[in-house]
PDB file of C-alpha atoms in Angstrom:
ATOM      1  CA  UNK A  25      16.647 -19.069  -5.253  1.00 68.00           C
ATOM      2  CA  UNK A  26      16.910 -22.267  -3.305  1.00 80.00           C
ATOM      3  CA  UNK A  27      13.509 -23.334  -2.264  1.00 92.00           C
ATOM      4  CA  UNK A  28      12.323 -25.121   1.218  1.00 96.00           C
ATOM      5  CA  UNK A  29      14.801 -27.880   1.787  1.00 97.00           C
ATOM      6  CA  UNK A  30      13.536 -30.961   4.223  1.00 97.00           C
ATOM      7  CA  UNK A  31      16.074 -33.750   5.292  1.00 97.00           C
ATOM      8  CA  UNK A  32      15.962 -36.743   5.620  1.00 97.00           C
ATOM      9  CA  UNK A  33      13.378 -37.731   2.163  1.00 96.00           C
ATOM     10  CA  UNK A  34      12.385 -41.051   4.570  1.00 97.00           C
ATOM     11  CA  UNK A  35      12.518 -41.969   7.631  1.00 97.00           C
ATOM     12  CA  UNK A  36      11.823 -45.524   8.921  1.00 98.00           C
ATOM     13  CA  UNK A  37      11.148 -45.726  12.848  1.00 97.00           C
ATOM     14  CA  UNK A  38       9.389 -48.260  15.594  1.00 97.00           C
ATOM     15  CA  UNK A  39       7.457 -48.047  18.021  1.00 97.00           C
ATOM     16  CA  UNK A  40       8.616 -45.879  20.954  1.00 97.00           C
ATOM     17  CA  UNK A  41      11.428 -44.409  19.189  1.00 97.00           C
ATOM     18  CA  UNK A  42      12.243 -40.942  18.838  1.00 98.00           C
ATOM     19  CA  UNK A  43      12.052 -38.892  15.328  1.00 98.00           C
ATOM     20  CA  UNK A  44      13.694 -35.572  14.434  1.00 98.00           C
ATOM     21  CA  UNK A  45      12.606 -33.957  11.076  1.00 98.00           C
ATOM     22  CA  UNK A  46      14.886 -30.969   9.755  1.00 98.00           C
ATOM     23  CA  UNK A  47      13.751 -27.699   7.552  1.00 98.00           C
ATOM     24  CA  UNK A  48      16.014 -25.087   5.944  1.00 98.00           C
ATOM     25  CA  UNK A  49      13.645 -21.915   4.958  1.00 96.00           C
ATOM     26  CA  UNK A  50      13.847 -19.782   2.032  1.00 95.00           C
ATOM     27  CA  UNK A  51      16.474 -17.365   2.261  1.00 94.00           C
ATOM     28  CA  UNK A  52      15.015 -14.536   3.903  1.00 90.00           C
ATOM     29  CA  UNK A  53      11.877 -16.150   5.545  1.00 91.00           C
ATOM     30  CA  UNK A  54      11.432 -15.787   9.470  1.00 90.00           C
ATOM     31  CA  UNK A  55       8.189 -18.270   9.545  1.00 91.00           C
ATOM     32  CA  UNK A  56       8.179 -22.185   9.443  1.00 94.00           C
ATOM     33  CA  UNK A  57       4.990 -24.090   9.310  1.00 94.00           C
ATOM     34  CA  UNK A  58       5.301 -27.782   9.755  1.00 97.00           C
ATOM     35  CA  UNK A  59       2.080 -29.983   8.947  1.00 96.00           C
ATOM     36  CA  UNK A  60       1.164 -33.810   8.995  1.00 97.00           C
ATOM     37  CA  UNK A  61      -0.490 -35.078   5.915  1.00 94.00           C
ATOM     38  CA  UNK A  62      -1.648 -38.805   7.101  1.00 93.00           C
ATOM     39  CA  UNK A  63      -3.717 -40.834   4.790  1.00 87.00           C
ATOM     40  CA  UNK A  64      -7.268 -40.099   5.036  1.00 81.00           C
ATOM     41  CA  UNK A  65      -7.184 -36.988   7.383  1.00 82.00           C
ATOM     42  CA  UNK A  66      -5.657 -34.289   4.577  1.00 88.00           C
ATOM     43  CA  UNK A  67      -3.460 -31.923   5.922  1.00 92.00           C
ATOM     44  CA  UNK A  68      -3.186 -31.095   9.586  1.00 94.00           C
ATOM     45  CA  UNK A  69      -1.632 -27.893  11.054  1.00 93.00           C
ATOM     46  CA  UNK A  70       1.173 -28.544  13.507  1.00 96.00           C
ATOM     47  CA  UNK A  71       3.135 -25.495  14.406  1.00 95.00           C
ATOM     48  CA  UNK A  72       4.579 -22.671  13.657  1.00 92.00           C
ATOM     49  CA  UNK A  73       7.900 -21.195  14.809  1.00 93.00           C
ATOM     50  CA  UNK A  74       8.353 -17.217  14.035  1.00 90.00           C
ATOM     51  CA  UNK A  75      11.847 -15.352  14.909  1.00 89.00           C
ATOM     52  CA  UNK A  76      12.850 -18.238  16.755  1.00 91.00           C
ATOM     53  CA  UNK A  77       9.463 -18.281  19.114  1.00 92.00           C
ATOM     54  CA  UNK A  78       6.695 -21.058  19.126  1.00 92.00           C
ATOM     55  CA  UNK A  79       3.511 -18.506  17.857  1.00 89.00           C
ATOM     56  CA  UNK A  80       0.575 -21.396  17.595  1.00 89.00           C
ATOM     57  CA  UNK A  81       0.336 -25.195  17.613  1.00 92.00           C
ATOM     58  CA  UNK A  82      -2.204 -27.359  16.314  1.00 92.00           C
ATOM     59  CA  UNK A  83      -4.447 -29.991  18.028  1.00 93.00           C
ATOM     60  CA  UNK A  84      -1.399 -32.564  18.623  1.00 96.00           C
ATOM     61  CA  UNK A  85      -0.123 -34.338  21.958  1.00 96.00           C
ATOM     62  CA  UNK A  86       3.076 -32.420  23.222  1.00 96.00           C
ATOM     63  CA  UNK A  87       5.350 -35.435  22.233  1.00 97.00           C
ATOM     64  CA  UNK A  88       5.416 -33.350  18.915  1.00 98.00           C
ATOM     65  CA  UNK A  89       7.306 -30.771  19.969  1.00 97.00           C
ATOM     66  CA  UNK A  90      10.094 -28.225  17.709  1.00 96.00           C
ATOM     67  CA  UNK A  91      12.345 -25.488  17.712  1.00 97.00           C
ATOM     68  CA  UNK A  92      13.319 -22.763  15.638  1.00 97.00           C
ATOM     69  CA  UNK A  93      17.611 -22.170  15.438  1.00 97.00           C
ATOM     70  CA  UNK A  94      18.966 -18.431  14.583  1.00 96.00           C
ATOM     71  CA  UNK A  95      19.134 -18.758  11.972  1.00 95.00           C
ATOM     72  CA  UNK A  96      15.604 -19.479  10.882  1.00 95.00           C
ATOM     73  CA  UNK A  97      15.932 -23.546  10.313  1.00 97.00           C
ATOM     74  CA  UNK A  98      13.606 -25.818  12.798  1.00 98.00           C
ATOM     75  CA  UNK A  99      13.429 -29.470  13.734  1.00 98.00           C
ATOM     76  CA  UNK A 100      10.446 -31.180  14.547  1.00 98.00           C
ATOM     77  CA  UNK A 101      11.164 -34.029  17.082  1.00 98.00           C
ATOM     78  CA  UNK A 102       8.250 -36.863  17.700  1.00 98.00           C
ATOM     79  CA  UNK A 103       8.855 -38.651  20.552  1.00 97.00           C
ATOM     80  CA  UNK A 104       7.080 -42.271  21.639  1.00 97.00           C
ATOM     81  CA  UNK A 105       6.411 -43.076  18.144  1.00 98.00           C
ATOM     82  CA  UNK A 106       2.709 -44.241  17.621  1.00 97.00           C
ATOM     83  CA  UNK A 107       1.772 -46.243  14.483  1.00 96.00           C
ATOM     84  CA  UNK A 108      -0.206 -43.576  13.160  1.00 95.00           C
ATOM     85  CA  UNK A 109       2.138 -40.840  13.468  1.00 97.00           C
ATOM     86  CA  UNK A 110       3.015 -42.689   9.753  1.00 97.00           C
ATOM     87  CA  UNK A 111       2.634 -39.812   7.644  1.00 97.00           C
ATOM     88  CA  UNK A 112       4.152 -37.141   5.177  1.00 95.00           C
ATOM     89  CA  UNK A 113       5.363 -34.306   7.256  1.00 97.00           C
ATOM     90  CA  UNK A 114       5.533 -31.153   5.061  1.00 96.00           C
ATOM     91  CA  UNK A 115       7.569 -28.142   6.461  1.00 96.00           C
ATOM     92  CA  UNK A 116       6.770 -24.082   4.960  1.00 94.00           C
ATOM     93  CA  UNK A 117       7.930 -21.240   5.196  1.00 93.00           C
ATOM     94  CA  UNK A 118       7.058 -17.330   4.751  1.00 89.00           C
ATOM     95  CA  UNK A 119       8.153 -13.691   4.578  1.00 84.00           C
ATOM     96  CA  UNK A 120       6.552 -11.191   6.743  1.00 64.00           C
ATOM     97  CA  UNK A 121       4.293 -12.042   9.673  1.00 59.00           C
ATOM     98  CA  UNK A 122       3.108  -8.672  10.500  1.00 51.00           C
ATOM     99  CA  UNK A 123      -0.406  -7.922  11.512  1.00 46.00           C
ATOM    100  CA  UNK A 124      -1.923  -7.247   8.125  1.00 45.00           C
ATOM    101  CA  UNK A 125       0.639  -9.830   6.559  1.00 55.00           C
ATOM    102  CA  UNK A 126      -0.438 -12.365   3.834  1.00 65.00           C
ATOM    103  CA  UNK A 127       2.791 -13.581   2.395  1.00 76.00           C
ATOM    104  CA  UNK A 128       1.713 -16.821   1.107  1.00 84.00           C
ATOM    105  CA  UNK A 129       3.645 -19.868   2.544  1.00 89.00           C
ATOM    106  CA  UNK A 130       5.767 -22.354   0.273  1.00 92.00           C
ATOM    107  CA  UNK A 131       6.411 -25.772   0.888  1.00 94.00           C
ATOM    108  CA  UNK A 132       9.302 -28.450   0.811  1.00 95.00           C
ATOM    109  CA  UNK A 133       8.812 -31.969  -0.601  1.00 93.00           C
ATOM    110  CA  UNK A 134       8.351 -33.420   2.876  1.00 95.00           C
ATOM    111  CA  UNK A 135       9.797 -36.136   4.987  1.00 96.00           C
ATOM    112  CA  UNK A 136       7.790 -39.427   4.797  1.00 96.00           C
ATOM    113  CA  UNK A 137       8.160 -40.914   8.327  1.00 98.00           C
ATOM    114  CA  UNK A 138       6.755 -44.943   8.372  1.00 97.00           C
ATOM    115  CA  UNK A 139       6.753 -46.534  11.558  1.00 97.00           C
ATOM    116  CA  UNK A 140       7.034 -50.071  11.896  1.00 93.00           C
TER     117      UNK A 140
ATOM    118  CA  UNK B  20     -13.481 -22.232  13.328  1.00 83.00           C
ATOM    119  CA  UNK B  21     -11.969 -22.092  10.220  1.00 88.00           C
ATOM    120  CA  UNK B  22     -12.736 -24.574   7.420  1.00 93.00           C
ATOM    121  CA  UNK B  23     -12.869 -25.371   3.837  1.00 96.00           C
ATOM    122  CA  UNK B  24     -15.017 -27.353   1.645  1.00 96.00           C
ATOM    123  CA  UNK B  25     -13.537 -28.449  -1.982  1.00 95.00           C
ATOM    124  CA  UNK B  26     -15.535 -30.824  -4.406  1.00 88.00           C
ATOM    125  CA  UNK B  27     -14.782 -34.423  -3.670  1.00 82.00           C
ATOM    126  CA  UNK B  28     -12.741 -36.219  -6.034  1.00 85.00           C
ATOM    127  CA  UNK B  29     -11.902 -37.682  -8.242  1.00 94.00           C
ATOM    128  CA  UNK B  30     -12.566 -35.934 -11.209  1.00 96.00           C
ATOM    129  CA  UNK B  31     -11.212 -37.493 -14.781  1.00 97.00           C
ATOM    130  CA  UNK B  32     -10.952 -35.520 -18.357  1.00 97.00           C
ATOM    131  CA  UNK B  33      -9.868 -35.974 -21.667  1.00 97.00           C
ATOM    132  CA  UNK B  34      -7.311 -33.182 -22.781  1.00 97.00           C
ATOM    133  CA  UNK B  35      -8.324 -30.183 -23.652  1.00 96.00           C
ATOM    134  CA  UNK B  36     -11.850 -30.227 -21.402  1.00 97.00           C
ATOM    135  CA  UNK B  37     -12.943 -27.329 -19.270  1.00 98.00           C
ATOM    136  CA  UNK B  38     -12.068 -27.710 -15.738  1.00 97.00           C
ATOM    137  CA  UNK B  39     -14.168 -26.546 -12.378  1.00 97.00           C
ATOM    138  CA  UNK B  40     -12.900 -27.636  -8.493  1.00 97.00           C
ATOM    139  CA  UNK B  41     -15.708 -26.157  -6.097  1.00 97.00           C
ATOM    140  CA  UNK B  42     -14.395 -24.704  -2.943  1.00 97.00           C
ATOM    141  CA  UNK B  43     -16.609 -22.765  -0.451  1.00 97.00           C
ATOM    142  CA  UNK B  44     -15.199 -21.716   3.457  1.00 96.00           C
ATOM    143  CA  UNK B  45     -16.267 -20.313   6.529  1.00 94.00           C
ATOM    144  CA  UNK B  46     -13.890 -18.043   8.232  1.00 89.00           C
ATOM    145  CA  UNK B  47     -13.452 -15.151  10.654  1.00 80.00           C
ATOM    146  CA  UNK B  48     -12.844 -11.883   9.176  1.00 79.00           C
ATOM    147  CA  UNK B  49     -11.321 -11.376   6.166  1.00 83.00           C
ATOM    148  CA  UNK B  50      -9.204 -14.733   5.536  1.00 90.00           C
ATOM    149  CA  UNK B  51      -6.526 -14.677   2.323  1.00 90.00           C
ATOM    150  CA  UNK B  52      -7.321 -17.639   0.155  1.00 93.00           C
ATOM    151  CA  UNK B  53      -4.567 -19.940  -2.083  1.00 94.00           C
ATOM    152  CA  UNK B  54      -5.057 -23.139  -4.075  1.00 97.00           C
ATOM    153  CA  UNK B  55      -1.796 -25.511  -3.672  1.00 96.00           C
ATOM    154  CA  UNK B  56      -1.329 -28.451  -6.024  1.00 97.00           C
ATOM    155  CA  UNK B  57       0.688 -31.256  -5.253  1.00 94.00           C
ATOM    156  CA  UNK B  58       2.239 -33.690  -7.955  1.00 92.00           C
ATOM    157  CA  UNK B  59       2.786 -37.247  -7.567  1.00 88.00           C
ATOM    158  CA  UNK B  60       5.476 -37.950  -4.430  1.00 84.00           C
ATOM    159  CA  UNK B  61       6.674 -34.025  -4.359  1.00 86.00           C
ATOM    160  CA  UNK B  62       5.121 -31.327  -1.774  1.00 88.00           C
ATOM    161  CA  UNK B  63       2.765 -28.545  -2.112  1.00 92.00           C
ATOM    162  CA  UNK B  64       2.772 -25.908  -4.478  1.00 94.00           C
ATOM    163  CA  UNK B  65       1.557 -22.512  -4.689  1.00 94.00           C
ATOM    164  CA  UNK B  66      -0.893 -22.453  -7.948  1.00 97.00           C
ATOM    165  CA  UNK B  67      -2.450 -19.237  -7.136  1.00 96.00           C
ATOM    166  CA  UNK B  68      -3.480 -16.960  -4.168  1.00 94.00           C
ATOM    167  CA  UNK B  69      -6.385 -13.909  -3.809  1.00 93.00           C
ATOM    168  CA  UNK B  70      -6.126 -11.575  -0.734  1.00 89.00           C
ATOM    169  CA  UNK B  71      -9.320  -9.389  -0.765  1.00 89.00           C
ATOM    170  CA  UNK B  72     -13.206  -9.861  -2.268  1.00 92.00           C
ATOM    171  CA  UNK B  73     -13.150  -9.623  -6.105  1.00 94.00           C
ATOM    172  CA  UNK B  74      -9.439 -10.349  -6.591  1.00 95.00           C
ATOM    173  CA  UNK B  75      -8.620 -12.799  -9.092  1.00 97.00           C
ATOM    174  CA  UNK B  76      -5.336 -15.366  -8.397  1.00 96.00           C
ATOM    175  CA  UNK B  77      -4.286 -16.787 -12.130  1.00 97.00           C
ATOM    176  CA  UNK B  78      -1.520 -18.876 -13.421  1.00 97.00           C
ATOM    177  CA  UNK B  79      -0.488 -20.940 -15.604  1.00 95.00           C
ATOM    178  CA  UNK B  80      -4.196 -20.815 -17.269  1.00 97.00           C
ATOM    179  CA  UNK B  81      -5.516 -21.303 -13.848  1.00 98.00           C
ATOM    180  CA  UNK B  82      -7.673 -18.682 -12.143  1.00 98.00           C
ATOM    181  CA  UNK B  83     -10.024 -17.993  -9.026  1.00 98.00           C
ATOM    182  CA  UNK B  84     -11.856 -15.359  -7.926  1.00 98.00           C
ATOM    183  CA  UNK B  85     -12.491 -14.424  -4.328  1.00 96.00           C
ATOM    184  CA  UNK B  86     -16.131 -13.895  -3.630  1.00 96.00           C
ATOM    185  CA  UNK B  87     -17.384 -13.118  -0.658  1.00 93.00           C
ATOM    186  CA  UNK B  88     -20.795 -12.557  -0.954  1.00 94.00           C
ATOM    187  CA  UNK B  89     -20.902 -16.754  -1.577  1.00 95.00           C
ATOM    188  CA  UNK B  90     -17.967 -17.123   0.390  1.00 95.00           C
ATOM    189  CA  UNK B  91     -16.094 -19.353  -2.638  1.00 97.00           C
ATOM    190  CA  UNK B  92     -12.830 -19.558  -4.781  1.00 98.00           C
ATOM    191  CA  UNK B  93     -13.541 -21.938  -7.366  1.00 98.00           C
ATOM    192  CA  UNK B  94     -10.614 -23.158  -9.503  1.00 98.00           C
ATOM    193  CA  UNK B  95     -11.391 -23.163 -13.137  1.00 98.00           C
ATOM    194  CA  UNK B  96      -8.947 -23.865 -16.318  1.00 98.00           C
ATOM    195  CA  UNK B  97     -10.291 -23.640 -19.906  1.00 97.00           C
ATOM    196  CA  UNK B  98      -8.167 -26.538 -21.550  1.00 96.00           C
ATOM    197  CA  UNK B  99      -6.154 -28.990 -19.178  1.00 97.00           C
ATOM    198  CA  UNK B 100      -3.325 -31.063 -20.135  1.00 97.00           C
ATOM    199  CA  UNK B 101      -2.264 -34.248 -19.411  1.00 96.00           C
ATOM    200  CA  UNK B 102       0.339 -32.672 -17.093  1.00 95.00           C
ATOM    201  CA  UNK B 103      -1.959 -31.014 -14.530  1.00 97.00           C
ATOM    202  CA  UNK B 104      -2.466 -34.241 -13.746  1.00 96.00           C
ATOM    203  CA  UNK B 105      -3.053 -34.031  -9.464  1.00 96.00           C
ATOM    204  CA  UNK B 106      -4.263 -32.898  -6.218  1.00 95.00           C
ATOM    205  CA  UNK B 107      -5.857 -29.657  -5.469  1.00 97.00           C
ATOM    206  CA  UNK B 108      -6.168 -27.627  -2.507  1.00 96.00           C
ATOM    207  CA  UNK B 109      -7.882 -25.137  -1.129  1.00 97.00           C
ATOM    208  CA  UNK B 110      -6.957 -23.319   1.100  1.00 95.00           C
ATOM    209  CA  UNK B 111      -7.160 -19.992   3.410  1.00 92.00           C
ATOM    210  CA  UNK B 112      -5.513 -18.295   6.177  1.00 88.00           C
ATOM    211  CA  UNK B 113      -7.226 -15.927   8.617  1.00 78.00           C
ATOM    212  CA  UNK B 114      -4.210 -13.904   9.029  1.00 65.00           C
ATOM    213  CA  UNK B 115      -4.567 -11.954  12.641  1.00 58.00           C
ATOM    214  CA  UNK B 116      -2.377 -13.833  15.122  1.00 54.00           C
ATOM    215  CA  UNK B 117      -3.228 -17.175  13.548  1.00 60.00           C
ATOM    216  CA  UNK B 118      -1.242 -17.732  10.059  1.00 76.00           C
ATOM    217  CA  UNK B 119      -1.947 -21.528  10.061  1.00 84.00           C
ATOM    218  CA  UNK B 120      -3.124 -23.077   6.372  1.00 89.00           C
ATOM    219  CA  UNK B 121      -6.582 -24.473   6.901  1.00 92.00           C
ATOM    220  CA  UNK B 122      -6.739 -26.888   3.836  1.00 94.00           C
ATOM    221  CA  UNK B 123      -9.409 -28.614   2.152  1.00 95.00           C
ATOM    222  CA  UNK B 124      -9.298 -32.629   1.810  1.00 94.00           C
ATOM    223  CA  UNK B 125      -8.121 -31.947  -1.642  1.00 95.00           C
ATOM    224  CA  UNK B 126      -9.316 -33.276  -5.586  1.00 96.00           C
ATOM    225  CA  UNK B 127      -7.247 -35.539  -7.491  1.00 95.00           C
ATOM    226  CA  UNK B 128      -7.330 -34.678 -11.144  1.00 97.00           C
ATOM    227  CA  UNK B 129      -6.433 -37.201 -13.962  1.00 97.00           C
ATOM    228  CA  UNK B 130      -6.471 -35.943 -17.392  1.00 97.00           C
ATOM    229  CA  UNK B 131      -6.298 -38.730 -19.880  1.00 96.00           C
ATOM    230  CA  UNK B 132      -5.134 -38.023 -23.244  1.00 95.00           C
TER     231      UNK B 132
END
């Protein structure tokens, strides 16, 4: 079973400029999860997409914004790049959101963004 | 709101040593709790999980054990290798409409031979 997939491995922007991070879920998962893991802060929660709908975002600035495509994939676009948005941005995903739900969430490799 | 607390880092052993990572949370209701390990320029994965009080997540010689009374999930291994070599998280979700990862800052383990 293919696993989380995240494209591109590293991606080198400036200042001002415009990022767009893609996921590919698990066969079979509905959720996606992206987090930020900057140095020194751990791991943040950004967002999390769920049969194509935006369910909860963290405590970011709306120039991080996302979508989730039909068929389960999502982009996470950062727009006016800020020197600290340098970080590894790690995408999940899960099975099974229902109330009771606990489906544990399994990660991709990331996408290490650097802005210059 | 929802947070975790895991031993600060970083912790060194020889081979074969007995390993302990501390992690203690505060939660609302009945949160799920995981511990994620992440290897040297890969992401995060899933080491083990525990769902209710009293469960025990295990793998690969790894365990925890949920307990609520003092609200920890301590990771413990009897005999590390050089290859668990990395970081540890803790981690729990509070399920309910909110299925976010709260994560602690993570341990780095180096086990020397």
């Amino acid at each position: 079973e293919a696993g989380v997939t995240q494209s591109p491995t590293h991606l080198i922007k400036t200042r001002g400029q415009q990022a767009t991070l893609r996921c590919s879920p698990i066969s079979g998962h509905t959720s996606v999860y992206w987090y930020q893991q900057a140095l020194g802060l751990g791991l943040q929660f950004l967002l999390w997409y769920d049969e194509g709908e935006e369910r909860n975002r963290g405590n970011f600035p709306p120039r991080f914004s996302g979508r989730q495509f039909p068929n389960y994939s999502s982009e996470l676009n950062v727009n006016a790049l800020e020197l600290e948005d340098s970080a590894l941005y790690l995408c999940a995903s899960s099975s099974g959101t229902g109330q009771y739900s606990n489906q544990p969430q399994h990660f991709g490799d990331g996408t290490r963004l650097s802005i210059l | 709101g929802d947070s975790v607390t895991q031993m600060e880092g970083p912790v060194t052993l020889s081979e074969e040593a007995f390993l302990t990572i501390n992690c203690t949370y505060t939660a609302t209701g009945y949160p799920s709790l995981f511990w994620y390990v992440q290897y040297p320029g890969e992401g995060l994965q899933l080491l083990l999980k525990a769902t209710k009080a009293d469960d025990k997540g295990s793998n690969k010689g790894f365990e925890a054990t949920y307990r609520k009374e003092t609200t920890s999930f301590h990771l413990e291994k009897g005999s590390v290798q050089v290859s668990d070599s990395a970081v540890y998280f803790c981690a729990l979700t509070s399920g309910g409409s909110n299925y976010k990862l709260t994560f602690g800052k993570g341990t780095l383990l180096t086990v020397n031979p």
